[in-house]
Amino acid sequence: MKNIDLYIIRQFSWILIMSLITFLVLFVIMDLVENLDRFIDADAPVRVIGMYYLYSCPWFVKIGLPMAVLISTVSATGLLARRNELTAMKASGISLYRIATPLIASAIIISIASFFFDDQVVAKGNKKRHLIEQEHVIRSSKKPYRARKRNIFLQKSESFHIAIDRYEAKQNKATGVALQFLQDGQLVKRIDANWMAWDEEKKAWTAHTFAVREFHPDGFESKVHFSRGDTLLSVNFGPMDISREAISPEEKNYSQLKIFIEELADSGIDTTRWEVNLQAKISFAFTNLIVVLFSFPLVATRRKSGLAFGAGMSLFVILGYTAFIRFGQTLGYKGILEPVLAAWLGNLVFSFGGILLLLSARK
């Protein structure tokens, strides 16, 4: 069995590497085509563009890995079925579970490695990529680099912090805003606004449905004022500050994001979204395992049309899985589910489905 395991793993690994390289090249080309006009408007040097995509490669590898694992599993299993090697193995008394073992073990290793790759490499690459955006793209261009941002945190000074759930650059509109005013590291006032929009004529933010809370030095809320009307906020930041300085979860590794959440919680900010994103850093890595659990039995049990059928069904499953992950995250963002359950809901449901599919396959 050791030779058979190595044989299966070699086929799987070779296709995985080729698929990953293909996806990496495609993602770079598509992103370059989409953003080339912004680089030209900013008059960015070729060297800078090259460095930008060098730091983007880890992110592209992360998002392309589950699809590469899908193609590798379907192709490797389909080749075994077409060459009647699966039939020969089962005729020799080797069960389908035992044949799947090297693929499942490889998927577990890839999932664990994916988490550490994301934690140590992707986060650093995203941070450096964002620095290039700040220095060479956003500051040199009148257009914001991204149309929409989520989970934004800005630290304008030691005494003034800003947290925004979502920001629409085209409308210059921020939703779910929390402005913190600190003194000697202690929260003294907080303004929570349902949304606020930038008034270009007045060069100020118009806040709608807001609450102003003042805090006692001992930490409890001493005064609060609610309003459902509109008011102008005189604060020292504008739309360009959001484009340039916003911190996203992808720019922090797991431990940094965890400490960051604790700091936000100590400041009185709702950290639900950030906690969901923290758990998602782990849950996303195990997408690779779920892909193998679904795709292997779909291909292995259909000798003639296994490759095409398995590829189609597995692609359908991964699209459904992605939609389910988004659904779970939305429930977590709204506070309907706990952050851990929200981030892992899709994994739990589809892992259970994949195991059932494997158990029901002909041995």
mmCIF file of C-alpha atoms in Angstrom:
data_model
loop_
_atom_site.group_PDB
_atom_site.id
_atom_site.type_symbol
_atom_site.label_atom_id
_atom_site.label_comp_id
_atom_site.label_asym_id
_atom_site.label_seq_id
_atom_site.Cartn_x
_atom_site.Cartn_y
_atom_site.Cartn_z
ATOM 1 C CA MET A 1 0.000 0.000 0.000
ATOM 2 C CA LYS A 2 2.892 2.342 0.590
ATOM 3 C CA ASN A 3 3.742 2.281 -3.123
ATOM 4 C CA ILE A 4 0.088 2.831 -4.055
ATOM 5 C CA ASP A 5 -0.155 5.745 -1.602
ATOM 6 C CA LEU A 6 2.953 7.343 -3.076
ATOM 7 C CA TYR A 7 1.634 6.753 -6.595
ATOM 8 C CA ILE A 8 -1.679 8.498 -5.818
ATOM 9 C CA ILE A 9 0.023 11.355 -3.958
ATOM 10 C CA ARG A 10 2.483 11.931 -6.838
ATOM 11 C CA GLN A 11 -0.346 12.226 -9.350
ATOM 12 C CA PHE A 12 -2.322 14.495 -7.041
ATOM 13 C CA SER A 13 0.680 16.703 -6.191
ATOM 14 C CA TRP A 14 1.813 17.160 -9.798
ATOM 15 C CA ILE A 15 -1.640 18.266 -10.954
ATOM 16 C CA LEU A 16 -1.987 20.480 -7.859
ATOM 17 C CA ILE A 17 1.249 22.345 -8.602
ATOM 18 C CA MET A 18 0.353 22.864 -12.273
ATOM 19 C CA SER A 19 -3.194 23.995 -11.404
ATOM 20 C CA LEU A 20 -1.921 26.401 -8.768
ATOM 21 C CA ILE A 21 0.565 27.971 -11.183
ATOM 22 C CA THR A 22 -2.174 28.306 -13.804
ATOM 23 C CA PHE A 23 -4.569 29.993 -11.373
ATOM 24 C CA LEU A 24 -1.804 32.298 -10.139
ATOM 25 C CA VAL A 25 -1.013 33.481 -13.674
ATOM 26 C CA LEU A 26 -4.711 33.941 -14.500
ATOM 27 C CA PHE A 27 -5.378 35.943 -11.330
ATOM 28 C CA VAL A 28 -2.401 38.226 -11.951
ATOM 29 C CA ILE A 29 -3.458 38.855 -15.561
ATOM 30 C CA MET A 30 -7.114 39.510 -14.644
ATOM 31 C CA ASP A 31 -6.176 41.844 -11.796
ATOM 32 C CA LEU A 32 -3.680 43.712 -13.985
ATOM 33 C CA VAL A 33 -6.271 44.186 -16.739
ATOM 34 C CA GLU A 34 -8.809 45.442 -14.196
ATOM 35 C CA ASN A 35 -6.468 47.902 -12.489
ATOM 36 C CA LEU A 36 -4.139 48.916 -15.313
ATOM 37 C CA ASP A 37 -5.934 52.234 -15.830
ATOM 38 C CA ARG A 38 -5.397 53.111 -12.167
ATOM 39 C CA PHE A 39 -1.686 52.388 -12.388
ATOM 40 C CA ILE A 40 -1.470 54.515 -15.545
ATOM 41 C CA ASP A 41 -3.438 57.386 -13.940
ATOM 42 C CA ALA A 42 -1.092 57.255 -10.956
ATOM 43 C CA ASP A 43 1.951 57.079 -13.288
ATOM 44 C CA ALA A 44 3.246 54.119 -11.278
ATOM 45 C CA PRO A 45 6.684 52.801 -12.394
ATOM 46 C CA VAL A 46 6.923 49.276 -13.808
ATOM 47 C CA ARG A 47 9.115 48.271 -10.857
ATOM 48 C CA VAL A 48 6.393 49.349 -8.424
ATOM 49 C CA ILE A 49 3.723 47.437 -10.338
ATOM 50 C CA GLY A 50 5.973 44.365 -10.303
ATOM 51 C CA MET A 51 6.471 44.655 -6.528
ATOM 52 C CA TYR A 52 2.727 45.106 -6.067
ATOM 53 C CA TYR A 53 1.981 41.825 -7.828
ATOM 54 C CA LEU A 54 4.858 40.070 -6.125
ATOM 55 C CA TYR A 55 3.236 40.860 -2.767
ATOM 56 C CA SER A 56 -0.182 39.953 -4.221
ATOM 57 C CA CYS A 57 0.918 36.441 -5.207
ATOM 58 C CA PRO A 58 0.452 34.922 -1.707
ATOM 59 C CA TRP A 59 -3.149 36.218 -1.638
ATOM 60 C CA PHE A 60 -3.826 34.786 -5.104
ATOM 61 C CA VAL A 61 -2.345 31.445 -4.016
ATOM 62 C CA LYS A 62 -4.621 31.414 -0.970
ATOM 63 C CA ILE A 63 -7.844 31.979 -2.906
ATOM 64 C CA GLY A 64 -6.791 29.682 -5.762
ATOM 65 C CA LEU A 65 -5.710 26.762 -3.580
ATOM 66 C CA PRO A 66 -9.206 25.247 -2.974
ATOM 67 C CA MET A 67 -9.941 25.306 -6.714
ATOM 68 C CA ALA A 68 -6.553 23.757 -7.460
ATOM 69 C CA VAL A 69 -7.218 21.020 -4.894
ATOM 70 C CA LEU A 70 -10.600 20.411 -6.539
ATOM 71 C CA ILE A 71 -9.046 20.002 -9.999
ATOM 72 C CA SER A 72 -6.242 17.806 -8.611
ATOM 73 C CA THR A 73 -8.611 15.472 -6.783
ATOM 74 C CA VAL A 74 -10.996 15.151 -9.723
ATOM 75 C CA SER A 75 -8.185 14.650 -12.253
ATOM 76 C CA ALA A 76 -6.139 12.195 -10.188
ATOM 77 C CA THR A 77 -9.187 10.106 -9.241
ATOM 78 C CA GLY A 78 -10.591 10.282 -12.759
ATOM 79 C CA LEU A 79 -7.318 8.984 -14.229
ATOM 80 C CA LEU A 80 -7.320 6.080 -11.771
ATOM 81 C CA ALA A 81 -10.887 5.240 -12.775
ATOM 82 C CA ARG A 82 -10.293 5.560 -16.539
ATOM 83 C CA ARG A 83 -7.235 3.310 -16.446
ATOM 84 C CA ASN A 84 -9.226 0.764 -14.387
ATOM 85 C CA GLU A 85 -6.710 1.113 -11.583
ATOM 86 C CA LEU A 86 -9.494 1.742 -9.072
ATOM 87 C CA THR A 87 -11.191 -1.479 -10.207
ATOM 88 C CA ALA A 88 -7.936 -3.390 -9.859
ATOM 89 C CA MET A 89 -7.350 -2.018 -6.369
ATOM 90 C CA LYS A 90 -10.870 -2.899 -5.206
ATOM 91 C CA ALA A 91 -10.566 -6.357 -6.782
ATOM 92 C CA SER A 92 -7.412 -6.838 -4.705
ATOM 93 C CA GLY A 93 -9.424 -6.253 -1.557
ATOM 94 C CA ILE A 94 -8.533 -2.568 -1.063
ATOM 95 C CA SER A 95 -11.568 -0.569 0.031
ATOM 96 C CA LEU A 96 -12.512 2.816 -1.374
ATOM 97 C CA TYR A 97 -11.844 4.318 2.061
ATOM 98 C CA ARG A 98 -8.255 3.054 1.984
ATOM 99 C CA ILE A 99 -7.746 4.413 -1.537
ATOM 100 C CA ALA A 100 -9.065 7.809 -0.387
ATOM 101 C CA THR A 101 -6.754 7.874 2.658
ATOM 102 C CA PRO A 102 -3.689 9.452 0.949
ATOM 103 C CA LEU A 103 -5.873 12.150 -0.649
ATOM 104 C CA ILE A 104 -7.647 12.956 2.625
ATOM 105 C CA ALA A 105 -4.328 12.969 4.504
ATOM 106 C CA SER A 106 -2.858 15.292 1.857
ATOM 107 C CA ALA A 107 -5.897 17.591 2.157
ATOM 108 C CA ILE A 108 -5.487 17.773 5.947
ATOM 109 C CA ILE A 109 -1.795 18.651 5.580
ATOM 110 C CA ILE A 110 -2.604 21.246 2.894
ATOM 111 C CA SER A 111 -5.319 22.775 5.123
ATOM 112 C CA ILE A 112 -2.960 23.122 8.085
ATOM 113 C CA ALA A 113 -0.197 24.490 5.855
ATOM 114 C CA SER A 114 -2.716 26.882 4.274
ATOM 115 C CA PHE A 115 -3.550 28.376 7.670
ATOM 116 C CA PHE A 116 0.093 28.999 8.548
ATOM 117 C CA PHE A 117 0.796 30.294 5.026
ATOM 118 C CA ASP A 118 -2.082 32.750 5.397
ATOM 119 C CA ASP A 119 -0.982 33.667 8.912
ATOM 120 C CA GLN A 120 2.683 34.273 8.185
ATOM 121 C CA VAL A 121 2.958 35.090 4.471
ATOM 122 C CA VAL A 122 -0.379 36.325 3.102
ATOM 123 C CA ALA A 123 -0.950 38.845 5.912
ATOM 124 C CA LYS A 124 2.511 40.376 5.421
ATOM 125 C CA GLY A 125 2.065 40.463 1.651
ATOM 126 C CA ASN A 126 -1.320 42.195 1.943
ATOM 127 C CA LYS A 127 0.147 44.774 4.298
ATOM 128 C CA LYS A 128 3.022 45.596 1.944
ATOM 129 C CA ARG A 129 0.640 45.649 -1.016
ATOM 130 C CA HIS A 130 -1.541 48.141 0.833
ATOM 131 C CA LEU A 131 1.517 50.311 1.516
ATOM 132 C CA ILE A 132 2.238 50.395 -2.226
ATOM 133 C CA GLU A 133 -1.380 51.416 -2.835
ATOM 134 C CA GLN A 134 -0.995 54.258 -0.345
ATOM 135 C CA GLU A 135 2.335 55.482 -1.666
ATOM 136 C CA HIS A 136 2.031 55.109 -5.429
ATOM 137 C CA VAL A 137 -1.607 54.609 -6.380
ATOM 138 C CA ILE A 138 -4.046 56.353 -4.055
ATOM 139 C CA ARG A 139 -1.966 59.428 -3.286
ATOM 140 C CA SER A 140 -1.219 59.954 -6.981
ATOM 141 C CA SER A 141 -4.763 59.337 -8.193
ATOM 142 C CA LYS A 142 -7.950 61.268 -7.601
ATOM 143 C CA LYS A 143 -9.949 58.030 -7.645
ATOM 144 C CA PRO A 144 -10.096 55.706 -4.631
ATOM 145 C CA TYR A 145 -8.427 52.377 -5.346
ATOM 146 C CA ARG A 146 -11.326 50.274 -4.066
ATOM 147 C CA ALA A 147 -15.013 51.000 -4.460
ATOM 148 C CA ARG A 148 -16.036 49.233 -1.251
ATOM 149 C CA LYS A 149 -14.324 48.479 2.030
ATOM 150 C CA ARG A 150 -15.427 46.551 5.096
ATOM 151 C CA ASN A 151 -14.332 46.327 8.721
ATOM 152 C CA ILE A 152 -12.248 49.507 8.672
ATOM 153 C CA PHE A 153 -10.243 50.783 11.603
ATOM 154 C CA LEU A 154 -8.264 54.042 11.577
ATOM 155 C CA GLN A 155 -6.046 55.354 14.328
ATOM 156 C CA LYS A 156 -5.634 59.046 13.607
ATOM 157 C CA SER A 157 -3.814 59.679 16.871
ATOM 158 C CA GLU A 158 -3.447 58.177 20.327
ATOM 159 C CA SER A 159 -6.578 60.054 21.377
ATOM 160 C CA PHE A 160 -8.810 59.508 18.325
ATOM 161 C CA HIS A 161 -9.818 56.149 16.776
ATOM 162 C CA ILE A 162 -12.400 55.365 14.073
ATOM 163 C CA ALA A 163 -14.150 52.062 13.361
ATOM 164 C CA ILE A 164 -16.412 51.586 10.294
ATOM 165 C CA ASP A 165 -18.375 48.485 9.323
ATOM 166 C CA ARG A 166 -18.686 49.338 5.624
ATOM 167 C CA TYR A 167 -17.573 52.184 3.398
ATOM 168 C CA GLU A 168 -18.846 52.977 -0.124
ATOM 169 C CA ALA A 169 -16.202 55.055 -1.903
ATOM 170 C CA LYS A 170 -18.434 56.140 -4.798
ATOM 171 C CA GLN A 171 -21.021 57.673 -2.451
ATOM 172 C CA ASN A 172 -18.471 58.603 0.235
ATOM 173 C CA LYS A 173 -20.819 56.935 2.695
ATOM 174 C CA ALA A 174 -19.818 55.034 5.844
ATOM 175 C CA THR A 175 -22.169 52.630 7.656
ATOM 176 C CA GLY A 176 -21.863 51.443 11.250
ATOM 177 C CA VAL A 177 -19.500 54.147 12.516
ATOM 178 C CA ALA A 178 -17.888 54.394 15.956
ATOM 179 C CA LEU A 179 -15.704 57.408 16.801
ATOM 180 C CA GLN A 180 -13.639 57.060 19.985
ATOM 181 C CA PHE A 181 -12.084 59.899 21.930
ATOM 182 C CA LEU A 182 -9.450 58.834 24.457
ATOM 183 C CA GLN A 183 -7.495 60.603 27.154
ATOM 184 C CA ASP A 184 -4.359 58.989 28.585
ATOM 185 C CA GLY A 185 -5.391 55.744 26.902
ATOM 186 C CA GLN A 186 -8.837 55.738 28.524
ATOM 187 C CA LEU A 187 -12.113 56.108 26.637
ATOM 188 C CA VAL A 188 -13.859 59.394 27.548
ATOM 189 C CA LYS A 189 -16.379 59.797 24.701
ATOM 190 C CA ARG A 190 -17.799 57.738 21.858
ATOM 191 C CA ILE A 191 -20.038 58.685 18.943
ATOM 192 C CA ASP A 192 -21.968 55.831 17.313
ATOM 193 C CA ALA A 193 -23.674 56.656 13.999
ATOM 194 C CA ASN A 194 -25.924 54.447 11.908
ATOM 195 C CA TRP A 195 -24.358 56.011 8.835
ATOM 196 C CA MET A 196 -22.584 59.162 7.765
ATOM 197 C CA ALA A 197 -21.925 60.752 4.366
ATOM 198 C CA TRP A 198 -19.280 63.223 3.239
ATOM 199 C CA ASP A 199 -20.507 66.714 2.346
ATOM 200 C CA GLU A 200 -18.057 68.011 -0.240
ATOM 201 C CA GLU A 201 -19.237 71.632 0.018
ATOM 202 C CA LYS A 202 -18.969 71.833 3.797
ATOM 203 C CA LYS A 203 -15.960 69.506 3.961
ATOM 204 C CA ALA A 204 -17.554 67.623 6.841
ATOM 205 C CA TRP A 205 -19.414 64.412 7.611
ATOM 206 C CA THR A 206 -23.208 64.409 7.975
ATOM 207 C CA ALA A 207 -24.201 61.799 10.557
ATOM 208 C CA HIS A 208 -27.663 60.253 10.716
ATOM 209 C CA THR A 209 -29.222 58.446 13.726
ATOM 210 C CA PHE A 210 -26.373 58.755 16.172
ATOM 211 C CA ALA A 211 -25.618 58.477 19.877
ATOM 212 C CA VAL A 212 -23.064 60.427 21.899
ATOM 213 C CA ARG A 213 -21.812 58.628 24.998
ATOM 214 C CA GLU A 214 -19.558 60.076 27.688
ATOM 215 C CA PHE A 215 -17.682 57.865 30.124
ATOM 216 C CA HIS A 216 -16.612 58.269 33.727
ATOM 217 C CA PRO A 217 -12.905 57.728 34.550
ATOM 218 C CA ASP A 218 -13.975 54.502 36.273
ATOM 219 C CA GLY A 219 -15.235 53.188 32.936
ATOM 220 C CA PHE A 220 -19.017 53.347 33.270
ATOM 221 C CA GLU A 221 -21.267 55.398 30.993
ATOM 222 C CA SER A 222 -22.009 58.763 32.644
ATOM 223 C CA LYS A 223 -24.056 60.545 29.959
ATOM 224 C CA VAL A 224 -25.742 59.600 26.700
ATOM 225 C CA HIS A 225 -27.577 61.543 24.011
ATOM 226 C CA PHE A 226 -29.590 59.943 21.161
ATOM 227 C CA SER A 227 -30.697 61.637 17.957
ATOM 228 C CA ARG A 228 -32.502 60.439 14.834
ATOM 229 C CA GLY A 229 -31.788 63.633 12.924
ATOM 230 C CA ASP A 230 -28.782 64.761 10.918
ATOM 231 C CA THR A 231 -25.819 66.691 12.229
ATOM 232 C CA LEU A 232 -22.412 67.784 10.964
ATOM 233 C CA LEU A 233 -19.393 66.135 12.594
ATOM 234 C CA SER A 234 -16.242 68.202 12.904
ATOM 235 C CA VAL A 235 -13.630 65.449 12.938
ATOM 236 C CA ASN A 236 -10.132 65.391 11.550
ATOM 237 C CA PHE A 237 -10.474 62.841 8.734
ATOM 238 C CA GLY A 238 -11.985 62.626 5.256
ATOM 239 C CA PRO A 239 -12.684 60.063 2.516
ATOM 240 C CA MET A 240 -9.071 59.976 1.340
ATOM 241 C CA ASP A 241 -7.940 59.071 4.852
ATOM 242 C CA ILE A 242 -10.177 55.997 4.698
ATOM 243 C CA SER A 243 -8.724 54.964 1.333
ATOM 244 C CA ARG A 244 -5.152 55.471 2.470
ATOM 245 C CA GLU A 245 -5.065 54.349 6.078
ATOM 246 C CA ALA A 246 -7.838 51.804 6.576
ATOM 247 C CA ILE A 247 -6.728 48.575 8.272
ATOM 248 C CA SER A 248 -8.347 45.360 7.018
ATOM 249 C CA PRO A 249 -8.392 41.885 8.656
ATOM 250 C CA GLU A 250 -6.358 40.483 5.756
ATOM 251 C CA GLU A 251 -3.403 42.632 6.798
ATOM 252 C CA LYS A 252 -3.172 41.043 10.249
ATOM 253 C CA ASN A 253 -2.270 37.502 11.185
ATOM 254 C CA TYR A 254 -4.290 35.475 13.678
ATOM 255 C CA SER A 255 -2.480 36.592 16.839
ATOM 256 C CA GLN A 256 -2.358 40.251 15.774
ATOM 257 C CA LEU A 257 -6.058 40.239 14.950
ATOM 258 C CA LYS A 258 -6.860 38.588 18.275
ATOM 259 C CA ILE A 259 -4.951 41.275 20.216
ATOM 260 C CA PHE A 260 -6.561 43.940 18.035
ATOM 261 C CA ILE A 261 -10.052 42.626 18.919
ATOM 262 C CA GLU A 262 -9.204 42.724 22.618
ATOM 263 C CA GLU A 263 -8.089 46.341 22.296
ATOM 264 C CA LEU A 264 -11.302 47.279 20.471
ATOM 265 C CA ALA A 265 -13.404 45.493 23.102
ATOM 266 C CA ASP A 266 -11.605 47.385 25.871
ATOM 267 C CA SER A 267 -12.493 50.614 24.048
ATOM 268 C CA GLY A 268 -16.177 49.687 23.998
ATOM 269 C CA ILE A 269 -16.468 48.918 20.263
ATOM 270 C CA ASP A 270 -18.628 46.052 19.031
ATOM 271 C CA THR A 271 -16.144 43.445 17.779
ATOM 272 C CA THR A 272 -18.611 40.908 16.357
ATOM 273 C CA ARG A 273 -17.500 41.351 12.741
ATOM 274 C CA TRP A 274 -13.846 41.125 13.649
ATOM 275 C CA GLU A 275 -14.422 37.983 15.732
ATOM 276 C CA VAL A 276 -16.187 36.320 12.788
ATOM 277 C CA ASN A 277 -13.237 37.240 10.543
ATOM 278 C CA LEU A 278 -10.841 35.858 13.161
ATOM 279 C CA GLN A 279 -12.568 32.463 13.149
ATOM 280 C CA ALA A 280 -12.842 32.555 9.348
ATOM 281 C CA LYS A 281 -9.041 32.600 9.104
ATOM 282 C CA ILE A 282 -9.065 29.026 10.418
ATOM 283 C CA SER A 283 -12.274 27.760 8.820
ATOM 284 C CA PHE A 284 -11.331 28.903 5.307
ATOM 285 C CA ALA A 285 -8.146 26.820 5.381
ATOM 286 C CA PHE A 286 -10.178 23.610 5.737
ATOM 287 C CA THR A 287 -12.043 24.264 2.498
ATOM 288 C CA ASN A 288 -9.405 22.039 0.898
ATOM 289 C CA LEU A 289 -10.454 19.049 3.000
ATOM 290 C CA ILE A 290 -14.140 19.540 2.189
ATOM 291 C CA VAL A 291 -13.365 19.681 -1.532
ATOM 292 C CA VAL A 292 -11.638 16.278 -1.351
ATOM 293 C CA LEU A 293 -14.428 14.711 0.725
ATOM 294 C CA PHE A 294 -16.988 15.687 -1.920
ATOM 295 C CA SER A 295 -15.076 15.272 -5.171
ATOM 296 C CA PHE A 296 -13.406 11.881 -4.568
ATOM 297 C CA PRO A 297 -16.563 9.732 -4.139
ATOM 298 C CA LEU A 298 -18.336 11.586 -6.972
ATOM 299 C CA VAL A 299 -15.580 10.662 -9.430
ATOM 300 C CA ALA A 300 -14.609 7.253 -8.041
ATOM 301 C CA THR A 301 -18.112 5.783 -8.254
ATOM 302 C CA ARG A 302 -18.646 6.726 -11.923
ATOM 303 C CA ARG A 303 -16.034 4.995 -14.015
ATOM 304 C CA LYS A 304 -17.169 6.168 -17.482
ATOM 305 C CA SER A 305 -18.399 9.698 -16.858
ATOM 306 C CA GLY A 306 -16.655 10.198 -13.526
ATOM 307 C CA LEU A 307 -14.273 12.928 -14.616
ATOM 308 C CA ALA A 308 -16.847 15.212 -16.222
ATOM 309 C CA PHE A 309 -19.599 14.466 -13.715
ATOM 310 C CA GLY A 310 -17.310 14.798 -10.715
ATOM 311 C CA ALA A 311 -15.837 18.073 -11.982
ATOM 312 C CA GLY A 312 -19.284 19.557 -12.613
ATOM 313 C CA MET A 313 -20.772 18.412 -9.326
ATOM 314 C CA SER A 314 -17.697 19.397 -7.318
ATOM 315 C CA LEU A 315 -17.707 22.860 -8.884
ATOM 316 C CA PHE A 316 -21.387 23.170 -8.038
ATOM 317 C CA VAL A 317 -20.632 22.065 -4.468
ATOM 318 C CA ILE A 318 -17.788 24.559 -3.996
ATOM 319 C CA LEU A 319 -19.993 27.400 -5.276
ATOM 320 C CA GLY A 320 -22.744 26.321 -2.885
ATOM 321 C CA TYR A 321 -20.205 26.011 -0.095
ATOM 322 C CA THR A 322 -18.935 29.546 -0.747
ATOM 323 C CA ALA A 323 -22.504 30.876 -0.696
ATOM 324 C CA PHE A 324 -23.164 29.016 2.554
ATOM 325 C CA ILE A 325 -19.990 30.461 4.100
ATOM 326 C CA ARG A 326 -21.152 33.980 3.184
ATOM 327 C CA PHE A 327 -24.573 33.231 4.630
ATOM 328 C CA GLY A 328 -23.051 32.058 7.908
ATOM 329 C CA GLN A 329 -20.798 35.110 8.104
ATOM 330 C CA THR A 330 -23.774 37.398 7.512
ATOM 331 C CA LEU A 331 -25.646 35.738 10.374
ATOM 332 C CA GLY A 332 -22.563 36.232 12.521
ATOM 333 C CA TYR A 333 -22.201 39.889 11.540
ATOM 334 C CA LYS A 334 -25.839 40.488 12.485
ATOM 335 C CA GLY A 335 -25.315 38.799 15.860
ATOM 336 C CA ILE A 336 -27.794 35.999 15.076
ATOM 337 C CA LEU A 337 -25.093 33.338 15.474
ATOM 338 C CA GLU A 338 -22.029 33.224 17.687
ATOM 339 C CA PRO A 339 -18.840 34.146 15.762
ATOM 340 C CA VAL A 340 -17.372 30.629 16.048
ATOM 341 C CA LEU A 341 -20.544 28.950 14.775
ATOM 342 C CA ALA A 342 -21.021 31.566 12.053
ATOM 343 C CA ALA A 343 -17.498 31.022 10.676
ATOM 344 C CA TRP A 344 -17.665 27.230 10.922
ATOM 345 C CA LEU A 345 -21.303 26.672 9.876
ATOM 346 C CA GLY A 346 -20.492 25.967 6.222
ATOM 347 C CA ASN A 347 -17.599 23.682 7.182
ATOM 348 C CA LEU A 348 -19.734 21.657 9.573
ATOM 349 C CA VAL A 349 -22.637 21.221 7.145
ATOM 350 C CA PHE A 350 -20.525 20.348 4.107
ATOM 351 C CA SER A 351 -18.118 18.143 6.083
ATOM 352 C CA PHE A 352 -21.103 16.130 7.263
ATOM 353 C CA GLY A 353 -22.402 15.958 3.677
ATOM 354 C CA GLY A 354 -19.015 14.894 2.317
ATOM 355 C CA ILE A 355 -18.622 12.143 4.918
ATOM 356 C CA LEU A 356 -22.147 10.850 4.156
ATOM 357 C CA LEU A 357 -21.327 10.845 0.439
ATOM 358 C CA LEU A 358 -18.144 8.870 1.071
ATOM 359 C CA LEU A 359 -19.901 6.374 3.351
ATOM 360 C CA SER A 360 -22.714 5.814 0.843
ATOM 361 C CA ALA A 361 -20.318 5.185 -2.072
ATOM 362 C CA ARG A 362 -19.762 1.632 -3.281
ATOM 363 C CA LYS A 363 -16.776 0.255 -1.429
#
